Structures are given as structure tokens and as C-alpha cells.
Amino acid sequence: MSGLLAGKRLLVTGVITDASIAFSVAKLAQENGAQVVLTGYGRLSLVERIAKRLPEAAPVIELDVTNPEHLAGLPDKVREHVDGLDGVVHSIGFAPQSCLGGGFLDAPWEDVATALHVSTYSYKSLAVAALPLMSPGGAVVGLTFDATQAWPVYDWMGVAKAGLESTSRYLALHLGKQGIRSNLVAAGPLRTMAARSIPGFEQFENAWSGRAPLGWDLADQEPAARACLALLSDWFPATTGEIVHVDGGYHAIGA
């Protein structure tokens, strides 16, 4: 097949609905020549149904990124479908409700620890688990939400994203010796399932609609997905530790 990712083998996490950024990444990747393997956690049957909506039905592997046994077994499960990986997409994030919606001062450590484990540490865990399948030229790409500022109602998830951004830079440092890149895409707010779990999310919607220089479509995941594909491709061979903003330019504009 021809395309930006012709011949690439990708592992894509975080496909929950066809409105997710991860689904758009998987769809565009297949359309551009890649083989795609998905991971799911919890309701695997739901992910399998969504996987059938792709241009080509993709296999689904069960993966809880906080489970050491799942992580240790990942290479063998992936090899049941492809003989290696050229790219990994991390689209995983979760925070208990106490950590969102204005509860920053009251959230207990146990809940904060869960948010950091799932949303931050898992980026390193996933990359290390996939490492035996990867070779020089490979790429790990994650999704973030600009953590250079404190956002209303985002609270501990914002802290987790700041940690994710730092984790990506350290992965770039340590994986660079093996020729593997680590980059993030900072997408603007989108109406995904994750967004619906954030109380007061409409504050983001209103801000972006009025300030993004290029405008912002809250229902269009494709711009962020395209950025992920570019970073997974061979067109950024010397770029690592970077954060690419796909937010209509909002991050560059002052109040």
C-alpha cells in the first residue's frame, strides 16, 4: 500500500468510541498503509465493536497499563498479529472525580495517585513494555492537554499532564540511544468521552471558540490525529522530546 505510513506496524491504545482521537488515529493510519493493533481495557467487547468500524477490522489486545502482568505479556500478544512495532500511540488518561471539577485542595492522595499512575507513569510503562518489539526509527506518541498553565476544573489531571510532558522528555533522552523517538500532541478541547467526564468542560469550549486564531471545531478529531501520524512517520526522523500543539493556535495568544 502507498501512504505516509506504508508498511508501518502500530499499537494504538485508548479507542473507546469512534469519537475518540485514538480511533481517528487508527482510521487514518490504516488509510495511509499501516497495520494497526488496538488495546482495550474493561469492556473489550465494546472496543471490538468499534474496531469493526475501521476501514479494516483491527485485532484488540487486553491491556491494563497499571497491571505488571499485562505489560510483561504485551510483546507476546502483539506478536500474535504482527512481527514487531514501528510506533506506539498512548491515548490513556483517567482521574477519579475528586481530582476534577474544582476539588484540587480536597482530593485525597489515593485518588491523585491513581490519576498519576494511569495518566502519567503509564506512558513510560507502555513504552518499556513495547520496547522489545521496536527497532531504530520507531516512535512513541502520546496525547496531552497543554500543561504550561493551570486550567479551571482540570485540577489534578493538569498536574498529571505536566508529568506526562516531562516523562516524554525523559523517554526521549533514554530511548534516543536506541533510535526511538518520543513526542506528544497537545490537542485543543474535543468532545470525547474523556471530556464529558470533566465537570465544567464547557468553560474550555467557550474559551477556544472565541480565541483560537484559526478557529476550533470541538467535534473534529482529525487534525490531532494527523499530527500523530506525522510524528509516527519517517518525516520527523530527528524530532524527539517535542510537543506539537494542535489547538487552532490558542496556546500562542495572550489573554
Short mmCIF file of C-alpha atoms in Angstrom, two decimals:
data_model
loop_
_atom_site.label_atom_id
_atom_site.label_comp_id
_atom_site.label_asym_id
_atom_site.label_seq_id
_atom_site.Cartn_x
_atom_site.Cartn_y
_atom_site.Cartn_z
CA MET A 1 0.00 0.00 0.00
CA SER A 2 1.06 3.58 -0.58
CA GLY A 3 0.76 6.26 2.07
CA LEU A 4 2.56 8.14 4.79
CA LEU A 5 2.77 5.03 6.98
CA ALA A 6 3.12 2.35 4.31
CA GLY A 7 4.41 -0.83 5.91
CA LYS A 8 4.31 0.54 9.47
CA ARG A 9 3.02 -1.58 12.33
CA LEU A 10 1.29 0.40 15.06
CA LEU A 11 -0.11 -0.26 18.51
CA VAL A 12 -2.91 2.18 19.34
CA THR A 13 -4.37 2.47 22.84
CA GLY A 14 -7.43 4.37 24.00
CA VAL A 15 -10.02 3.53 21.35
CA ILE A 16 -13.26 3.64 23.33
CA THR A 17 -15.68 5.20 20.85
CA ASP A 18 -15.43 6.31 17.24
CA ALA A 19 -15.38 9.90 18.56
CA SER A 20 -12.01 9.38 20.25
CA ILE A 21 -8.76 10.80 18.92
CA ALA A 22 -7.31 7.28 19.07
CA PHE A 23 -10.00 5.98 16.69
CA SER A 24 -9.20 8.76 14.23
CA VAL A 25 -5.50 7.89 14.50
CA ALA A 26 -6.21 4.20 13.81
CA LYS A 27 -8.50 5.01 10.88
CA LEU A 28 -6.10 7.43 9.20
CA ALA A 29 -3.17 5.12 9.87
CA GLN A 30 -4.88 2.27 8.04
CA GLU A 31 -5.82 4.59 5.19
CA ASN A 32 -2.14 5.52 4.95
CA GLY A 33 -0.85 1.98 4.74
CA ALA A 34 -0.28 0.91 8.35
CA GLN A 35 -1.18 -2.30 10.12
CA VAL A 36 -2.96 -1.45 13.37
CA VAL A 37 -3.37 -3.40 16.59
CA LEU A 38 -5.62 -1.92 19.29
CA THR A 39 -5.65 -2.36 23.04
CA GLY A 40 -8.65 -2.25 25.31
CA TYR A 41 -9.36 -2.40 29.00
CA GLY A 42 -12.53 -3.39 30.78
CA ARG A 43 -15.31 -3.74 28.23
CA LEU A 44 -13.30 -5.43 25.48
CA SER A 45 -16.46 -6.32 23.55
CA LEU A 46 -17.16 -2.58 23.15
CA VAL A 47 -13.67 -1.92 21.77
CA GLU A 48 -14.03 -4.90 19.42
CA ARG A 49 -17.29 -3.48 18.06
CA ILE A 50 -15.66 -0.09 17.50
CA ALA A 51 -12.68 -1.80 15.84
CA LYS A 52 -15.03 -3.18 13.17
CA ARG A 53 -15.87 0.39 12.12
CA LEU A 54 -12.32 0.94 10.93
CA PRO A 55 -11.57 0.58 7.20
CA GLU A 56 -10.16 -2.84 8.13
CA ALA A 57 -11.21 -4.58 11.36
CA ALA A 58 -8.26 -4.43 13.76
CA PRO A 59 -7.35 -7.02 16.40
CA VAL A 60 -7.83 -6.00 20.02
CA ILE A 61 -5.49 -6.94 22.87
CA GLU A 62 -6.49 -6.62 26.52
CA LEU A 63 -4.15 -4.21 28.32
CA ASP A 64 -4.42 -2.61 31.74
CA VAL A 65 -1.41 -0.27 31.82
CA THR A 66 -1.32 -0.48 35.63
CA ASN A 67 -1.09 -4.28 35.60
CA PRO A 68 2.53 -5.59 35.55
CA GLU A 69 1.42 -8.97 34.19
CA HIS A 70 -0.42 -7.35 31.26
CA LEU A 71 2.62 -5.21 30.47
CA ALA A 72 5.02 -8.16 30.67
CA GLY A 73 2.82 -10.20 28.34
CA LEU A 74 2.30 -7.43 25.80
CA PRO A 75 5.09 -8.42 23.35
CA ASP A 76 3.80 -11.99 23.00
CA LYS A 77 0.22 -10.80 22.48
CA VAL A 78 1.28 -8.29 19.85
CA ARG A 79 3.36 -10.93 18.03
CA GLU A 80 0.18 -12.95 17.51
CA HIS A 81 -0.82 -10.27 14.99
CA VAL A 82 2.34 -8.51 13.76
CA ASP A 83 6.03 -9.38 13.93
CA GLY A 84 7.11 -6.10 15.51
CA LEU A 85 6.16 -2.47 16.05
CA ASP A 86 7.21 0.76 14.38
CA GLY A 87 5.04 3.01 16.51
CA VAL A 88 3.01 3.16 19.72
CA VAL A 89 0.20 5.63 20.45
CA HIS A 90 -0.57 6.42 24.09
CA SER A 91 -4.09 7.80 24.42
CA ILE A 92 -4.78 6.89 28.03
CA GLY A 93 -5.91 9.09 30.88
CA PHE A 94 -8.09 8.78 33.95
CA ALA A 95 -8.68 10.66 37.18
CA PRO A 96 -11.25 9.95 39.89
CA GLN A 97 -13.99 12.55 40.13
CA SER A 98 -12.48 14.01 43.30
CA CYS A 99 -9.48 15.14 41.21
CA LEU A 100 -11.55 17.21 38.76
CA GLY A 101 -14.11 19.98 38.77
CA GLY A 102 -12.58 22.26 41.39
CA GLY A 103 -11.64 19.74 44.05
CA PHE A 104 -7.90 20.33 43.82
CA LEU A 105 -7.45 21.21 47.50
CA ASP A 106 -9.56 18.32 48.76
CA ALA A 107 -8.61 15.35 46.55
CA PRO A 108 -7.03 12.58 48.67
CA TRP A 109 -3.62 11.17 47.78
CA GLU A 110 -5.10 7.77 46.94
CA ASP A 111 -7.14 9.35 44.12
CA VAL A 112 -4.27 11.57 42.98
CA ALA A 113 -2.00 8.52 42.90
CA THR A 114 -4.48 6.75 40.63
CA ALA A 115 -4.56 9.73 38.26
CA LEU A 116 -0.77 9.88 38.10
CA HIS A 117 -0.37 6.14 37.63
CA VAL A 118 -2.89 5.85 34.79
CA SER A 119 -2.28 9.17 33.07
CA THR A 120 1.47 9.76 33.58
CA TYR A 121 3.51 6.74 34.63
CA SER A 122 1.69 4.55 32.11
CA TYR A 123 3.41 6.40 29.26
CA LYS A 124 6.76 5.07 30.44
CA SER A 125 5.27 1.67 31.27
CA LEU A 126 3.74 1.26 27.81
CA ALA A 127 6.91 2.38 26.03
CA VAL A 128 9.10 -0.02 28.02
CA ALA A 129 6.65 -2.90 27.50
CA ALA A 130 6.68 -2.32 23.74
CA LEU A 131 10.45 -1.84 23.54
CA PRO A 132 11.29 -5.49 22.72
CA LEU A 133 9.14 -5.12 19.59
CA MET A 134 10.71 -1.91 18.36
CA SER A 135 13.84 -1.09 16.39
CA PRO A 136 15.70 2.14 15.48
CA GLY A 137 13.44 4.58 13.70
CA GLY A 138 10.44 3.73 15.86
CA ALA A 139 8.27 6.30 17.61
CA VAL A 140 6.11 6.66 20.70
CA VAL A 141 3.45 9.37 20.53
CA GLY A 142 1.19 10.48 23.37
CA LEU A 143 -1.70 12.90 23.73
CA THR A 144 -1.66 15.77 26.19
CA PHE A 145 -3.54 18.97 27.02
CA ASP A 146 -1.25 22.00 27.34
CA ALA A 147 0.12 21.77 30.89
CA THR A 148 2.02 25.06 30.90
CA GLN A 149 -0.95 26.73 32.61
CA ALA A 150 -3.40 25.94 35.39
CA TRP A 151 -6.84 25.39 33.88
CA PRO A 152 -10.18 25.81 35.67
CA VAL A 153 -11.75 22.46 36.67
CA TYR A 154 -8.84 20.41 35.21
CA ASP A 155 -7.07 20.26 38.58
CA TRP A 156 -5.03 17.07 39.19
CA MET A 157 -5.40 15.92 35.61
CA GLY A 158 -3.49 19.06 34.68
CA VAL A 159 -0.74 18.01 37.10
CA ALA A 160 -0.78 14.53 35.55
CA LYS A 161 -0.42 16.03 32.06
CA ALA A 162 2.51 18.15 33.24
CA GLY A 163 4.10 14.95 34.47
CA LEU A 164 3.32 13.27 31.15
CA GLU A 165 5.09 16.04 29.27
CA SER A 166 8.17 15.69 31.48
CA THR A 167 8.03 11.90 31.14
CA SER A 168 8.09 12.22 27.37
CA ARG A 169 11.24 14.33 27.52
CA TYR A 170 12.96 11.76 29.74
CA LEU A 171 11.85 8.96 27.43
CA ALA A 172 13.33 10.94 24.55
CA LEU A 173 16.60 11.06 26.50
CA HIS A 174 16.71 7.38 27.38
CA LEU A 175 15.19 5.86 24.24
CA GLY A 176 17.21 8.05 21.92
CA LYS A 177 20.18 5.74 22.42
CA GLN A 178 18.11 3.06 20.70
CA GLY A 179 16.97 5.34 17.90
CA ILE A 180 13.41 5.63 19.20
CA ARG A 181 11.61 8.96 19.39
CA SER A 182 9.09 10.21 21.98
CA ASN A 183 6.77 13.11 21.20
CA LEU A 184 3.41 14.45 22.30
CA VAL A 185 0.48 16.12 20.57
CA ALA A 186 -1.27 18.80 22.64
CA ALA A 187 -4.77 18.90 21.23
CA GLY A 188 -7.34 21.56 21.96
CA PRO A 189 -10.56 20.54 23.75
CA LEU A 190 -12.63 17.93 21.93
CA ARG A 191 -15.99 16.42 22.79
CA THR A 192 -14.69 12.96 23.62
CA MET A 193 -15.80 10.59 26.36
CA ALA A 194 -12.88 11.81 28.47
CA ALA A 195 -14.03 15.41 28.09
CA ARG A 196 -17.56 14.54 29.16
CA SER A 197 -16.18 13.24 32.46
CA ILE A 198 -14.80 16.70 33.36
CA PRO A 199 -17.31 18.86 35.27
CA GLY A 200 -17.39 22.35 33.78
CA PHE A 201 -15.82 21.30 30.47
CA GLU A 202 -17.94 23.91 28.67
CA GLN A 203 -15.54 26.55 30.01
CA PHE A 204 -12.91 25.19 27.62
CA GLU A 205 -15.39 25.13 24.75
CA ASN A 206 -16.34 28.77 25.19
CA ALA A 207 -12.72 29.94 25.53
CA TRP A 208 -11.47 28.13 22.43
CA SER A 209 -14.39 29.19 20.27
CA GLY A 210 -13.63 32.85 20.95
CA ARG A 211 -9.80 32.94 20.99
CA ALA A 212 -8.24 30.34 18.70
CA PRO A 213 -6.86 32.31 15.70
CA LEU A 214 -7.68 29.52 13.26
CA GLY A 215 -10.96 28.71 14.94
CA TRP A 216 -11.61 25.39 16.61
CA ASP A 217 -14.04 22.57 15.84
CA LEU A 218 -14.81 20.73 19.07
CA ALA A 219 -16.07 17.70 17.15
CA ASP A 220 -13.18 17.24 14.70
CA GLN A 221 -10.51 14.82 15.93
CA GLU A 222 -8.76 14.57 12.58
CA PRO A 223 -6.29 17.49 12.95
CA ALA A 224 -4.87 15.98 16.14
CA ALA A 225 -4.81 12.53 14.56
CA ARG A 226 -2.94 13.85 11.52
CA ALA A 227 -0.26 15.30 13.79
CA CYS A 228 0.12 11.91 15.46
CA LEU A 229 0.55 10.25 12.07
CA ALA A 230 3.20 12.76 11.05
CA LEU A 231 5.19 12.08 14.23
CA LEU A 232 4.87 8.32 13.70
CA SER A 233 6.10 8.62 10.13
CA ASP A 234 9.63 8.90 8.78
CA TRP A 235 9.19 12.61 8.11
CA PHE A 236 10.36 13.62 11.61
CA PRO A 237 13.48 11.47 11.97
CA ALA A 238 15.36 13.96 14.16
CA THR A 239 12.49 15.25 16.31
CA THR A 240 12.08 13.91 19.83
CA GLY A 241 11.04 15.31 23.21
CA GLU A 242 8.74 17.70 21.36
CA ILE A 243 5.15 18.83 21.99
CA VAL A 244 3.20 19.70 18.85
CA HIS A 245 0.21 21.96 19.55
CA VAL A 246 -2.90 21.24 17.53
CA ASP A 247 -5.26 23.76 19.07
CA GLY A 248 -6.04 26.35 16.42
CA GLY A 249 -3.22 28.49 17.80
CA TYR A 250 -4.90 29.13 21.14
CA HIS A 251 -1.74 28.45 23.17
CA ALA A 252 0.14 31.28 21.40
CA ILE A 253 -2.39 34.03 22.13
CA GLY A 254 -2.39 36.13 25.32
CA ALA A 255 -5.49 36.93 27.33
#
